[in-house]
Coordinates of C-alpha atoms in Angstrom, one line a residue:
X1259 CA 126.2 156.9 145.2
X1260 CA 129.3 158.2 145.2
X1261 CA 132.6 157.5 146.7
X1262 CA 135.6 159.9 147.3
X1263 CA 139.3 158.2 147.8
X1264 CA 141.8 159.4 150.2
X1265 CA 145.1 160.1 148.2
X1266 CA 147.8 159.0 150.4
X1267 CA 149.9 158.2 147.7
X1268 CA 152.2 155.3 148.1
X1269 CA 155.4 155.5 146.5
X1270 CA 155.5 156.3 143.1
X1271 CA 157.8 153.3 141.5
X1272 CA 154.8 151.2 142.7
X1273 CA 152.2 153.4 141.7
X1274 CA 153.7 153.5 138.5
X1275 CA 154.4 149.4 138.1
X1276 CA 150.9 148.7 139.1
X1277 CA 149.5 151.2 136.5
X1278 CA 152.1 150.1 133.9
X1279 CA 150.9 145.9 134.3
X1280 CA 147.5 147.0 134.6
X1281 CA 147.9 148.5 130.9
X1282 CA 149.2 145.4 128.9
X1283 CA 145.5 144.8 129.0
X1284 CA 144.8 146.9 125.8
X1285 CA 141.3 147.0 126.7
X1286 CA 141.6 148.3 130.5
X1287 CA 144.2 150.8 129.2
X1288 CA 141.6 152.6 126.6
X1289 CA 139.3 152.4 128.9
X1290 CA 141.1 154.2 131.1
X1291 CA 143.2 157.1 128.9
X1292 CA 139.5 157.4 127.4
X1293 CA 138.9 159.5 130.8
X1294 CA 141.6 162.2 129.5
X1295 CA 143.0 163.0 132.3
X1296 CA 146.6 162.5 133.0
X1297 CA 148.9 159.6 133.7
X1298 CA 150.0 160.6 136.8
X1299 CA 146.5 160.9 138.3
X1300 CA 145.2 158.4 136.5
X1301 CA 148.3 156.0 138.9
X1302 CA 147.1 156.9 142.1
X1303 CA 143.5 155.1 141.5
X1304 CA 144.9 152.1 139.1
X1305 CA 143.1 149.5 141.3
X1306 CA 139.2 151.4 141.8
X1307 CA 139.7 151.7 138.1
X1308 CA 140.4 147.8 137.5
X1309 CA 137.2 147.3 139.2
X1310 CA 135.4 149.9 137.4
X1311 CA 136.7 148.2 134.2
X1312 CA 135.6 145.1 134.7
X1313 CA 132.3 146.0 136.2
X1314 CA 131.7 147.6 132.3
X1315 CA 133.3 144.5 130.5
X1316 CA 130.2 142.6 132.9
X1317 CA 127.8 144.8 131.2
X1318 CA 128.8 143.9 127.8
X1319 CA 128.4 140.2 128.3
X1320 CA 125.3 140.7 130.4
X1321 CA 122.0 139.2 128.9
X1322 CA 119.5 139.8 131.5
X1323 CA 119.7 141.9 135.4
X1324 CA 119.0 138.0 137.2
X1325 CA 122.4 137.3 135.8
X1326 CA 124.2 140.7 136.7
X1327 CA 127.7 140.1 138.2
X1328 CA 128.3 143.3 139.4
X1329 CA 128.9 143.7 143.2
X1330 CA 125.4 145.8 143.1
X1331 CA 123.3 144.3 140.4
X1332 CA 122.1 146.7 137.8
X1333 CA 124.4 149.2 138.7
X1334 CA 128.2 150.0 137.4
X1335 CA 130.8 151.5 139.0
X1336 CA 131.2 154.2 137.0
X1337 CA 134.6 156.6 137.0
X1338 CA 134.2 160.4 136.8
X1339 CA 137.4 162.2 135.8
X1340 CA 137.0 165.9 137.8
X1341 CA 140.7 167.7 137.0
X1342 CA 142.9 166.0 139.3
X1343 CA 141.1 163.7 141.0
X1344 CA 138.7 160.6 139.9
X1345 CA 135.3 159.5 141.8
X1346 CA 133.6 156.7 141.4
X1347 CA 129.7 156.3 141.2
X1348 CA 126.9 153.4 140.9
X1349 CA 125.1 154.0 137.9
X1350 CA 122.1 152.0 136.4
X1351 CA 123.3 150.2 133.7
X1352 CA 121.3 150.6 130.5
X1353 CA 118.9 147.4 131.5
X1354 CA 118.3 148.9 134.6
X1355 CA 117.4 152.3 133.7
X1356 CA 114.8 150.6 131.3
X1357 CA 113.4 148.5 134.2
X1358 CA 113.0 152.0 135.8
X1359 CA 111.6 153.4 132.2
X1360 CA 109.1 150.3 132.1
X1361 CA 107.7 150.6 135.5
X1362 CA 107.6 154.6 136.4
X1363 CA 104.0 154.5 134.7
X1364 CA 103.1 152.5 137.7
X1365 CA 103.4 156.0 140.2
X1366 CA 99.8 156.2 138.3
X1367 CA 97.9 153.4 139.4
X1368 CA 97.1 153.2 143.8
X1369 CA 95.6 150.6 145.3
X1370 CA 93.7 150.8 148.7
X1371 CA 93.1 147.1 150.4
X1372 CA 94.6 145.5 147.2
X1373 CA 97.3 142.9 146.9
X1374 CA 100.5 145.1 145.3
X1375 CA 101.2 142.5 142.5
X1376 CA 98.0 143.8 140.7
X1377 CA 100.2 146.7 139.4
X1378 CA 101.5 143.3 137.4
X1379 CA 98.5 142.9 135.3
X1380 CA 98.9 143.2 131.9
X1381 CA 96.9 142.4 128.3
X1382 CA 99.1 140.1 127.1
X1383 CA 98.7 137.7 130.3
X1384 CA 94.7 137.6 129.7
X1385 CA 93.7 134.6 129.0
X1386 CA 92.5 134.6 125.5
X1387 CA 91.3 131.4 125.3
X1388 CA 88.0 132.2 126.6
X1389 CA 85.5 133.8 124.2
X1390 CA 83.7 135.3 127.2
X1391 CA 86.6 137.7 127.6
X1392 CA 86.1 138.9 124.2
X1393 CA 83.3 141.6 124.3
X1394 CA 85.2 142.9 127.5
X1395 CA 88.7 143.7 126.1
X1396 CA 86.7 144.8 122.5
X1397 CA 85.6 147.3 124.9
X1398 CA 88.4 148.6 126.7
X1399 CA 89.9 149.0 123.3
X1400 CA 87.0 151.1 122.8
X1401 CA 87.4 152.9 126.2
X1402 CA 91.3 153.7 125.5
X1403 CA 90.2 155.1 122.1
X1404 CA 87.3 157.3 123.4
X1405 CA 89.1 158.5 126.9
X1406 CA 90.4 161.5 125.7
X1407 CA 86.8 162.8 124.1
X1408 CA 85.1 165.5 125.7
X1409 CA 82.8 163.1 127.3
X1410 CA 84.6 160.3 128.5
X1411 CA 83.2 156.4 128.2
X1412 CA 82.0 154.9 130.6
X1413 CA 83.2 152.2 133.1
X1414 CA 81.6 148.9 133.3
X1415 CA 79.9 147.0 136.2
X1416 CA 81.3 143.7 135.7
X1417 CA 79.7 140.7 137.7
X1418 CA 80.5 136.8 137.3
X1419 CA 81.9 133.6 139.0
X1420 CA 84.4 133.5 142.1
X1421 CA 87.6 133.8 140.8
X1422 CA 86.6 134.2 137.2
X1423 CA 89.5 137.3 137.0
X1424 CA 87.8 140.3 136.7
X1425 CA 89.8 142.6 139.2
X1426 CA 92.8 141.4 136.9
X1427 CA 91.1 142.0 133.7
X1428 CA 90.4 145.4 134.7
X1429 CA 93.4 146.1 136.6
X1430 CA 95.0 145.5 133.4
X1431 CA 93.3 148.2 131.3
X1432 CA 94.4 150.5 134.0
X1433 CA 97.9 149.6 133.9
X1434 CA 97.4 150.4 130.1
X1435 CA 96.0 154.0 131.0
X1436 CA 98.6 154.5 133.9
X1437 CA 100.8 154.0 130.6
X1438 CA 99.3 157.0 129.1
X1439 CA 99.9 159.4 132.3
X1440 CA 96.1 158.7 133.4
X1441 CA 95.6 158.1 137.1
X1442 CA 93.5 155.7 138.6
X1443 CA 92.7 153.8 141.8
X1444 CA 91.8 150.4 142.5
X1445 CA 89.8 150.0 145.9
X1446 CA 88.7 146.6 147.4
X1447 CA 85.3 148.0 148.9
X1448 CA 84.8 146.0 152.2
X1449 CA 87.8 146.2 153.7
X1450 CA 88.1 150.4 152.7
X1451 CA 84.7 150.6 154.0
X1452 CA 86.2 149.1 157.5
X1453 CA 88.8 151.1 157.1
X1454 CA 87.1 154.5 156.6
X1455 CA 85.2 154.0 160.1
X1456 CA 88.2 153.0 162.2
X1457 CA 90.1 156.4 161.0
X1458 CA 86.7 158.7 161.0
X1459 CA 88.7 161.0 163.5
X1460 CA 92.1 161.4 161.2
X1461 CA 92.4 161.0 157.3
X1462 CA 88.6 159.9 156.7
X1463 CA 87.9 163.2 154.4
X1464 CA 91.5 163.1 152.9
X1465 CA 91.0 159.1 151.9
X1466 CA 87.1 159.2 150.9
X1467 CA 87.9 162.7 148.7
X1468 CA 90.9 160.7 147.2
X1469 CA 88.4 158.8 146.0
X1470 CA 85.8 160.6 144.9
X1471 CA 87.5 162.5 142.4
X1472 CA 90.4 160.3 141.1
X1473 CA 90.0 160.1 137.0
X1474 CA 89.9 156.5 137.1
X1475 CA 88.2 154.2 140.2
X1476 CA 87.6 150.7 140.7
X1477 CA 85.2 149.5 143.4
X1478 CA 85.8 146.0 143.9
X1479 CA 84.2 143.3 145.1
X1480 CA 80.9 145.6 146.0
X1481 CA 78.0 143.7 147.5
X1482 CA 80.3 141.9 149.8
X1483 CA 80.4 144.4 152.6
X1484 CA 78.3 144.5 155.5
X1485 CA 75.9 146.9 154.0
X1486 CA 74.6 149.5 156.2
X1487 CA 72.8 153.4 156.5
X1488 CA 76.2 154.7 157.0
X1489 CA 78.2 152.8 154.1
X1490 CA 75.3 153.2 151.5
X1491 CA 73.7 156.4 152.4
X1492 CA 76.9 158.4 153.7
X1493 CA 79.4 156.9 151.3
X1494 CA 78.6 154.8 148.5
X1495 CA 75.6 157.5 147.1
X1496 CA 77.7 160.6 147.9
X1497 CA 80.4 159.1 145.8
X1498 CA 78.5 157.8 143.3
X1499 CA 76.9 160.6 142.9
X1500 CA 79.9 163.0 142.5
X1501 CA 81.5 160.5 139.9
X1502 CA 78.3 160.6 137.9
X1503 CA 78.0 164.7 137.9
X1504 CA 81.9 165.0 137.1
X1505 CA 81.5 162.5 134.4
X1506 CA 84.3 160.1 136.3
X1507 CA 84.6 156.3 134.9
X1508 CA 83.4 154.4 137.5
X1509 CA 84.1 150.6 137.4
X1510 CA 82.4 148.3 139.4
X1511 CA 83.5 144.1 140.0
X1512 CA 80.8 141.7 142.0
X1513 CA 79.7 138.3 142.6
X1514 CA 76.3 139.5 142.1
X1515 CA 74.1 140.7 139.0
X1516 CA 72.8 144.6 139.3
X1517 CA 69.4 142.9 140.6
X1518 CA 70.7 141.0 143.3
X1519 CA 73.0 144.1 144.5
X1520 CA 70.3 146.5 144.8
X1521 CA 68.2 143.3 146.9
X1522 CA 71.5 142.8 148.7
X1523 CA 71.4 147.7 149.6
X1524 CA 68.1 147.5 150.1
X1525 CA 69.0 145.7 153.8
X1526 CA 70.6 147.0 156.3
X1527 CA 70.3 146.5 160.5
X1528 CA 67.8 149.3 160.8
X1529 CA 65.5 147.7 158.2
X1530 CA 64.6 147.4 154.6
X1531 CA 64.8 151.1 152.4
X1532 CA 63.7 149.4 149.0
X1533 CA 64.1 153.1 147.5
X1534 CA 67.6 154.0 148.5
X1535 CA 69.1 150.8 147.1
X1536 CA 67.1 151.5 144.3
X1537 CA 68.5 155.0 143.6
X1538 CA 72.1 153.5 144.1
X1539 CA 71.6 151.1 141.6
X1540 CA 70.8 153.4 139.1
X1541 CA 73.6 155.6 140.1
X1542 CA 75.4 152.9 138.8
X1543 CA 73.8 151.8 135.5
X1544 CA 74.3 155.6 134.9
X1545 CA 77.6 155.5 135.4
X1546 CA 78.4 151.9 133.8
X1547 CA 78.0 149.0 131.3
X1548 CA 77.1 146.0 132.3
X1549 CA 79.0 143.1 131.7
X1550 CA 78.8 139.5 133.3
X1551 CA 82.2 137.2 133.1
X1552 CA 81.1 133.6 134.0
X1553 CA 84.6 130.9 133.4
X1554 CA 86.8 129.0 135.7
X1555 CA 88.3 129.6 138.5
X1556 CA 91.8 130.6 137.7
X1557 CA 92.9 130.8 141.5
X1558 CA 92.6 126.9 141.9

């Protein structure tokens, strides 16, 4: 943002005496000539350049943005010496600009139906004190390494306890690929399925192709939707299906084993299809590794 000053110029004897006090500062006054620009300009703005300065001195004794004491934190009010005349801008101080550096990976990762502070999850805040995690992250190391290969890896289907973390867990290795310029989408199933039928007459094909053929997907929390014809015969195999002929990792996170899934597709209101269910499950084991992540509940 910039600001522009009007130049009625006061008299000069003042303008001069203000610049000339401001000066005995040693500091303020190289600050200032550092500009090189002349004096006589350099008068007419002696006050928007005290609070410049001391905006920068703030920066130097900064130690974190919480603490900022500029008048916008994370940003300093910046001169910008153009011939005869001075504006002023709010720039991101060098803290800021890395917050901004840290979390522009983060344009990678979209969530539909998801809590935004998933785009938080990291590695380091797994909780490594249980061993069960441990053949998980071995292998999204694994994953990472591979993703670039001709034929990528593939997801996992990842089933265990309520509130065991596994939409964190993998939420974090796709922060880490987000990292790497991959992009990837984390969907909690039930609610998108609800939310496909209430906008089948506007972006239905826009949102369910957005799906199909992001590099990176995340169906979460499937088996807890209302199954149905319509959500496992006109979604669910259609996408699956595409993911599996593109060569897509496909990640999957459920309260329920594979078995108790394909029990859980085979029913719907018009009856019991035993050999649809069936052929979405193996969709999936095509498409997946099957992991199971049984530990507390970390929500309590």
């Amino acid at each position: 943002m910039k600001k522009d000053f009007d130049l009625n110029t006061p008299d000069v004897t003042d303008l001069t005496h203000s610049f000339q006090n401001a000066c005995k500062n040693k500091e303020f006054k190289d600050f200032v000539y550092g500009l090189n620009i002349k004096e006589e300009t350099l008068m007419k703005y002696t006050s928007s350049l005290e609070d410049a300065f001391l905006e920068c001195q703030n920066c130097k004794k900064c130690n974190s943005l919480s603490s900022c004491k500029n008048s916008m934190p994370g940003f300093v009010y910046t001169p910008i010496a153009k011939e005869k005349v001075i504006t002023f801008s709010y720039d991101a101080c060098p803290k800021k600009q890395q917050e901004l550096s840290d979390n522009a990976y983060k344009k990678n990762l979209d969530l539909l139906e998801m809590p935004q502070d998933i785009k938080n999850a990291s590695f380091k805040d797994i909780y490594k004190d249980d061993k069960n995690r441990v053949p998980i992250i071995k292998y999204f190391k694994e994953f990472m390494d591979n993703y670039n290969n001709e034929e990528k890896p593939k997801g996992i289907y990842l089933n265990g306890s309520f509130g065991s973390g596994k939409t964190y867990l993998i939420a974090s290795l796709f922060n880490e690929m987000a990292k790497k310029g991959v992009k990837s989408v984390l969907v909690y199933y039930p609610e998108f399925l609800r939310n496909l039928k209430a906008n089948f007459q506007s972006d239905y094909n826009e949102k369910f192709d957005y799906v199909r053929k992001v590099p990176l997907l995340l169906l979460d929390d499937i088996g807890a939707e209302n199954c149905s014809n319509w959500s496992r015969d006109e979604i669910l195999g259609p996408l699956l299906q595409y993911r599996m002929e593109n060569h897509l990792p496909t990640f999957f996170t459920s309260n329920l084993t594979l078995e108790e899934l394909e029990k859980n597709l085979s029913t719907t209101t018009s009856g019991v299809d035993n050999v649809k269910a069936r052929r979405i499950v193996e969709r999936i084991k095509q498409l997946t590794v099957p992991y199971e992540l049984v530990s507390k509940n970390r929500r309590e």
